Coordinates of C-alpha atoms and ligand atoms in Angstrom, one line a residue:
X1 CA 113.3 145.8 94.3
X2 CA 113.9 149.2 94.9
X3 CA 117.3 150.3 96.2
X4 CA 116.7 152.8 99.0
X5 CA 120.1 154.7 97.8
X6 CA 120.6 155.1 94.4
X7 CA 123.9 155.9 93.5
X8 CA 124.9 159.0 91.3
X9 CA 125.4 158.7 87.6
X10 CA 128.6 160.6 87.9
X11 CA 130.3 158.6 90.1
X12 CA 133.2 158.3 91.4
X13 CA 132.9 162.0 91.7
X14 CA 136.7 162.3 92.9
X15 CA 139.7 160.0 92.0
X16 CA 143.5 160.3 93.2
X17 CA 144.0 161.7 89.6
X18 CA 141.8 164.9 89.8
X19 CA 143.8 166.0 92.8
X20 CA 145.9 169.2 92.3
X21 CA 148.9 167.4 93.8
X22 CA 150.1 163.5 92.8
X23 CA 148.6 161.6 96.2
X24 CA 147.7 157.6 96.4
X25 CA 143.9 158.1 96.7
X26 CA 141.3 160.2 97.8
X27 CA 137.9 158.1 99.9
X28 CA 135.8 158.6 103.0
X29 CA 134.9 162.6 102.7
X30 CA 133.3 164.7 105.9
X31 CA 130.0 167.1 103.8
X32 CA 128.6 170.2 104.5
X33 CA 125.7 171.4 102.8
X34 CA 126.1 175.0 102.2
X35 CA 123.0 175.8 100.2
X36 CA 124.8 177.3 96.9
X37 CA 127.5 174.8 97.4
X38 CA 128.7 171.4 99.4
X39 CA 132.0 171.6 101.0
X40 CA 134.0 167.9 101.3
X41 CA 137.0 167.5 103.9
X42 CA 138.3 164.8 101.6
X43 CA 140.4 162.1 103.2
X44 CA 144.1 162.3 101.0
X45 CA 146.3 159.1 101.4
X46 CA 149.4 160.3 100.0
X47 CA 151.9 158.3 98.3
X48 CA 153.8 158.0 101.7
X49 CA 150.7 156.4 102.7
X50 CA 150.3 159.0 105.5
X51 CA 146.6 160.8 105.3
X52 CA 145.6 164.1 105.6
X53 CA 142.2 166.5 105.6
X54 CA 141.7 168.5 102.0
X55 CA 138.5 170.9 101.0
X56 CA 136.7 170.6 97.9
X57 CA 133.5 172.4 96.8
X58 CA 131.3 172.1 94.2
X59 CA 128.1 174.2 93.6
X60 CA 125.8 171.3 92.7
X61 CA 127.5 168.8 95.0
X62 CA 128.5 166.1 92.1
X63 CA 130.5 168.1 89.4
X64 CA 133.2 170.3 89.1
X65 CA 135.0 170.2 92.4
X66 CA 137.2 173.1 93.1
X67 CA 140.1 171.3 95.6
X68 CA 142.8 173.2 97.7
X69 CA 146.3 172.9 97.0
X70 CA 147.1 172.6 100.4
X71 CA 145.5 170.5 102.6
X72 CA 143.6 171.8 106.0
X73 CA 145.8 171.7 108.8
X74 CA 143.3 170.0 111.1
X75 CA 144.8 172.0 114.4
X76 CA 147.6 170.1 114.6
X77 CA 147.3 167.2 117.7
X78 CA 150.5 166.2 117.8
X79 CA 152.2 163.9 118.6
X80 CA 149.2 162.1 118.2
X81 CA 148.9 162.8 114.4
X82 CA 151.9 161.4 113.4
X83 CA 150.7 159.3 111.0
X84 CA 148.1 161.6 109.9
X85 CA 144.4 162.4 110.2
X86 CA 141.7 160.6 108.5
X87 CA 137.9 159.7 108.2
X88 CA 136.5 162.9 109.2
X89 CA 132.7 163.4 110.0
X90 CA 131.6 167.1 109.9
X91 CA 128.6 168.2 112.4
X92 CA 127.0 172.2 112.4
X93 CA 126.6 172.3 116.1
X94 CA 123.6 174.3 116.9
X95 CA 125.0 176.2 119.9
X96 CA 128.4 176.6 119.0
X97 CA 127.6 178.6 115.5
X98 CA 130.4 176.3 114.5
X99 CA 131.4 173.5 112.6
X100 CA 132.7 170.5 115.0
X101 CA 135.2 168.0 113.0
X102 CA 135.4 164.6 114.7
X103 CA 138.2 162.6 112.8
X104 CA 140.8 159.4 113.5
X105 CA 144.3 161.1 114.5
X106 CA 146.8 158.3 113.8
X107 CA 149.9 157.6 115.4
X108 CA 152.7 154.8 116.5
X109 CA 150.4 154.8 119.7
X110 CA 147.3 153.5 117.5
X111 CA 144.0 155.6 115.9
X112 CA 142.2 158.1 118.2
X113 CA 140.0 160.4 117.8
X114 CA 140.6 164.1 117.4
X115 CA 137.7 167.0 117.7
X116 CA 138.6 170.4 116.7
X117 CA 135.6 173.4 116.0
X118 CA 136.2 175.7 112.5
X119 CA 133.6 178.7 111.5
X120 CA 135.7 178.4 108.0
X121 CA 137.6 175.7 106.8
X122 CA 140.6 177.9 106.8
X123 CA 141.2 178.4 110.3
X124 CA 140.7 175.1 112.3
X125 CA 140.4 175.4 116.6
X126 CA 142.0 171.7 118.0
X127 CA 139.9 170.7 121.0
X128 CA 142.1 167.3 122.0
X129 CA 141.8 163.6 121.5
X130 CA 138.1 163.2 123.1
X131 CA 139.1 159.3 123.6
X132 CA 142.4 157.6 123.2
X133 CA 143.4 154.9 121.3
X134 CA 142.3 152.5 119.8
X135 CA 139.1 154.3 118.7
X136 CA 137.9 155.7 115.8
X137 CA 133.9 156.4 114.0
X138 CA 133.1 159.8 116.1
X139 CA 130.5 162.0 114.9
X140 CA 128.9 164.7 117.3
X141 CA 125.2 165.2 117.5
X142 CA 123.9 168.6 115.9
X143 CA 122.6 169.7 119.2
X144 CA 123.2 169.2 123.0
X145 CA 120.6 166.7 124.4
X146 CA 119.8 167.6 128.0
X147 CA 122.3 170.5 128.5
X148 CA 125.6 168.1 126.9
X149 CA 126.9 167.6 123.8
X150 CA 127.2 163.8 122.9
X151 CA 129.0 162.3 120.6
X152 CA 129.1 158.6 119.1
X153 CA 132.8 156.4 119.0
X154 CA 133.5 153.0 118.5
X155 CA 136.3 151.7 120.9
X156 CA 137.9 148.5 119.7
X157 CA 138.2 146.6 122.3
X158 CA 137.4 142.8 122.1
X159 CA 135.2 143.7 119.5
X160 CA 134.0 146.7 117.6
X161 CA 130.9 148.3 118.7
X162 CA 129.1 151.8 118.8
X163 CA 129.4 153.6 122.2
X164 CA 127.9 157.0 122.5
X165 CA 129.3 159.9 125.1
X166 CA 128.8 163.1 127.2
X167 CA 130.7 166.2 127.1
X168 CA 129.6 169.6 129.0
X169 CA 132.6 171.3 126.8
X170 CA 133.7 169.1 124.0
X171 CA 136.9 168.3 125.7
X172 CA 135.8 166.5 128.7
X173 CA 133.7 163.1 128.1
X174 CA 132.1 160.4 129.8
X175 CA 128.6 158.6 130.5
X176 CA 130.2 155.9 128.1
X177 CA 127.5 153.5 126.9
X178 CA 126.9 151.2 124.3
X179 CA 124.3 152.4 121.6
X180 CA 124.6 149.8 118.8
X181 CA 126.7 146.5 119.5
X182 CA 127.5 144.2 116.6
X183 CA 125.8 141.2 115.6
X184 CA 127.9 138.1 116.1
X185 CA 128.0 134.8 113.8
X186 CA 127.1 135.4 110.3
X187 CA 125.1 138.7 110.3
X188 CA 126.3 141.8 107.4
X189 CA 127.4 143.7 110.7
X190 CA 128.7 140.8 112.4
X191 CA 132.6 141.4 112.9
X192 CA 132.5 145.3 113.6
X193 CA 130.6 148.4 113.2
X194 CA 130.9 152.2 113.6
X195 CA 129.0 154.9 112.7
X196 CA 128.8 157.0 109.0
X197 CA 127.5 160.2 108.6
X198 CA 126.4 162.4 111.5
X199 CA 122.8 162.1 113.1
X200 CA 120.7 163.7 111.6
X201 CA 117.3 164.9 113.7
X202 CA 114.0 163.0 112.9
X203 CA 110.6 163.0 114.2
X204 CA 111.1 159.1 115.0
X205 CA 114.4 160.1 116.7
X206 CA 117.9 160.2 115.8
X207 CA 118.9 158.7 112.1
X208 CA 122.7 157.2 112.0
X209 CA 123.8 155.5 108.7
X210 CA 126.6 153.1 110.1
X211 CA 128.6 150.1 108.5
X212 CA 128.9 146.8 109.1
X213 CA 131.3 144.2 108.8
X214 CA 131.4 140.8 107.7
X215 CA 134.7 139.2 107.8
X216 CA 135.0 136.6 104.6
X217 CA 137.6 134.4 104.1
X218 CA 138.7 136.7 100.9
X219 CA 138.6 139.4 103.4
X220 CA 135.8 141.9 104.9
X221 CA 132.9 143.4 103.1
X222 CA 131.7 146.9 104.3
X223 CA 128.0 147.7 103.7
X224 CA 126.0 150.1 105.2
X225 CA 122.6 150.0 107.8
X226 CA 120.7 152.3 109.5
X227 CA 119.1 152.8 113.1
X228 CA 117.2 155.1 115.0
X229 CA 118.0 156.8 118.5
X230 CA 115.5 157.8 120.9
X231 CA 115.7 161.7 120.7
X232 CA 116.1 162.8 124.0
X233 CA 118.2 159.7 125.3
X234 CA 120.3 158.6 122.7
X235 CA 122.3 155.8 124.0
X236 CA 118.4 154.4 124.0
X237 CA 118.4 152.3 120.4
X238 CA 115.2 152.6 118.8
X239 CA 115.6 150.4 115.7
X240 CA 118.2 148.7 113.3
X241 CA 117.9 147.1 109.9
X242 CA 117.6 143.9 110.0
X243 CA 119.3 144.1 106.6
X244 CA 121.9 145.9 104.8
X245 CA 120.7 148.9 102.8
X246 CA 123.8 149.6 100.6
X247 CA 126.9 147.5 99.8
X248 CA 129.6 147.0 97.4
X249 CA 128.1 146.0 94.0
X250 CA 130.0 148.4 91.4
X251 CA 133.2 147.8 90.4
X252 CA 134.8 151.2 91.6
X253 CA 133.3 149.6 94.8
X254 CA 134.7 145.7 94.1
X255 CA 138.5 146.9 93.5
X256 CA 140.3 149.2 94.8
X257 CA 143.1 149.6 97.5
X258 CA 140.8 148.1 99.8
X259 CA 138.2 145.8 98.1
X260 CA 134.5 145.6 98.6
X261 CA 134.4 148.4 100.8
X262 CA 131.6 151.1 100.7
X263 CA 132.0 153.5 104.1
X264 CA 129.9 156.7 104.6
X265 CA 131.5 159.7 106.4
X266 CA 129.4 162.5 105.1
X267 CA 125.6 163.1 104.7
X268 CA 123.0 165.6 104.9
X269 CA 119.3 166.4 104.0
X270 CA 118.0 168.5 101.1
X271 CA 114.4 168.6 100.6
X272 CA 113.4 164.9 101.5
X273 CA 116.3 163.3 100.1
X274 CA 119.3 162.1 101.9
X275 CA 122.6 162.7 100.0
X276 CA 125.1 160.5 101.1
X277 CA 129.4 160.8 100.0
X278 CA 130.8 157.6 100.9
X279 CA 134.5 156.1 100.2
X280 CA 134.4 153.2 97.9
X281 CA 137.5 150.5 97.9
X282 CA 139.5 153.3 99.9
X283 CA 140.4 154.4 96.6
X284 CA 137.7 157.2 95.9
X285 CA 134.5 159.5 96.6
X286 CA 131.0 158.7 96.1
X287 CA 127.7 159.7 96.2
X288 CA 124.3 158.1 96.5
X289 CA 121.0 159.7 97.5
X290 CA 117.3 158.2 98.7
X291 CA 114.3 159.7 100.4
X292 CA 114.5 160.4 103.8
X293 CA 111.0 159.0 104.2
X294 CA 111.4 156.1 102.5
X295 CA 114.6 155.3 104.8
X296 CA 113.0 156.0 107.8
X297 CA 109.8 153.5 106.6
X298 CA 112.3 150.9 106.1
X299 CA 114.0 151.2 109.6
X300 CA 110.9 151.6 111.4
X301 CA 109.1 148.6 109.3
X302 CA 112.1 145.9 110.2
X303 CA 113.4 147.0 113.5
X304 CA 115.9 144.8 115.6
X305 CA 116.5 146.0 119.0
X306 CA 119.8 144.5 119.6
Ligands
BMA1 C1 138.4 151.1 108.4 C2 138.8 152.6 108.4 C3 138.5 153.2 107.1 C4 138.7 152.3 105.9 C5 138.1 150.9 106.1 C6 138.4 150.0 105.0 O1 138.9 150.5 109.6 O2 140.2 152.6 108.6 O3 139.3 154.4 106.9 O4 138.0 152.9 104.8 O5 138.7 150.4 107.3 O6 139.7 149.8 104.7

């Protein structure tokens, strides 16, 4: 069968030992596809086992990564960073000109999650915890929809599932609802899920890569789905794979800190190819790529509603 993302011959692109600085690991990077070069916010675990946002570029996106010696202060929410910032997802917001970073901001009082606008990645603007703990999996849409910006978050509450919200400003949010609840009993997504890389704008509606957990009595498995969102009311779900598109299979994926854990962050579209970066064993960065087309065939031909 044909995988629908095939993973790069290079990987893992980046390891804890091509960092400039002795860290525990490097996974789960926020992309930004800047034509002549993609940018990663790497997620850095280091070896106090606090995390914090780095930069890396690369002009062809797999090879050669140029990363900062110092990491990216991420605008500093504190207290509520105390244990550092990790898993950020990286949106181009149309009408801000601006890059919106939607990461987990951890502290003794659980993970939230922090938004903060940069035109740079030098200078970063903090905008507040958008929802307080114990939530994590934000990414903001690339657009406002109906004069707000709306962003996707997966409380943990009972349960894990994918709520989407409204903001007129970024700072104030609200018309909670649940987009994407997880499949109970034995499913791939049946113990949690949360969203990957940031929607990305279709003809068919909204495209969200998000994983799935299935707890097993070794421990969970991460894969990866996809769905669709009705355009112009995305809290509307269109479709959902019935099955999982990509899980842990390689052994940079089996072992790790974490094992059998693949989890997208970052993602965009080049041509009609969708390049995925996605941590593997929370122990380093990935890519894989497929054809937007195909992707959206497969959602579309095997959709589950709920
Ligand atoms: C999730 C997040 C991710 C991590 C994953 C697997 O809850 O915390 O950062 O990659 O668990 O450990």
């Amino acid at each position: 069968m044909k995988e629908l993302l095939v993973r790069s011959e290079h990987n893992p692109l980046i390891s804890a030992s091509d960092m400039p600085y002795p860290v525990n690991a490097v996974f789960n990077a926020g992309s930004v596809d800047l034509g002549d070069q993609v940018l990663l916010l790497l997620r850095v675990e280091s070896r106090s086992g606090r995390s914090h946002l780095t930069v890396a570029r690369s002009s062809d996106g797999v090879t050669n990564w140029q990363i900062e010696k110092q990491p990216l202060s991420p605008g500093d929410h504190r207290p509520y960073e105390a244990y550092g910032a990790e898993d950020c997802r990286i949106t181009r917001v149309h009408e801000l000109g601006a890059w919106v970073l939607a990461y987990t901001a951890y502290s003794q009082y659980g993970p939230a999650v922090a938004v903060a606008t940069t035109h740079d990645f030098v200078q970063v603007e903090p905008l507040g915890l958008a929802f307080p703990p114990s939530n994590k999996d934000a990414a903001v849409f690339p657009r406002k929809i109906n004069g707000r910006y709306a962003m996707l978050h997966r409380p943990l509450g009972q349960d894990g599932h994918i709520w989407i919200a409204y903001s007129p400003d970024l700072i104030h949010w609200g018309e909670n609802d649940v987009v994407l609840p997880l499949h109970h009993g034995p499913w791939w997504d049946g113990s949690r899920v949360g969203t990957g890389i940031p929607p990305i704008e279709t003809k068919y509606g909204w495209l969200i890569l998000y994983h799935g957990i299935k707890n097993m009595p070794s421990g969970p498995i991460y894969r990866v789905g996809a769905a669709l969102l009705d355009l112009e009311e995305p809290h509307h779900l269109l479709a959902r794979t019935r099955h999982w598109l990509f899980g842990p299979e390689e052994a940079y994926e089996r072992t790790g800190d974490v094992p059998n854990v693949v989890f997208p962050c970052g993602g965009f579209v080049r041509g009609d190819d969708l390049w995925v970066y996605y941590g593997a064993a929370d122990s380093s960065i990935c890519l894989a790529t497929g054809n937007l087309s195909d992707i959206l065939d497969a959602v579309r031909a095997d959709p589950v509603h709920a």
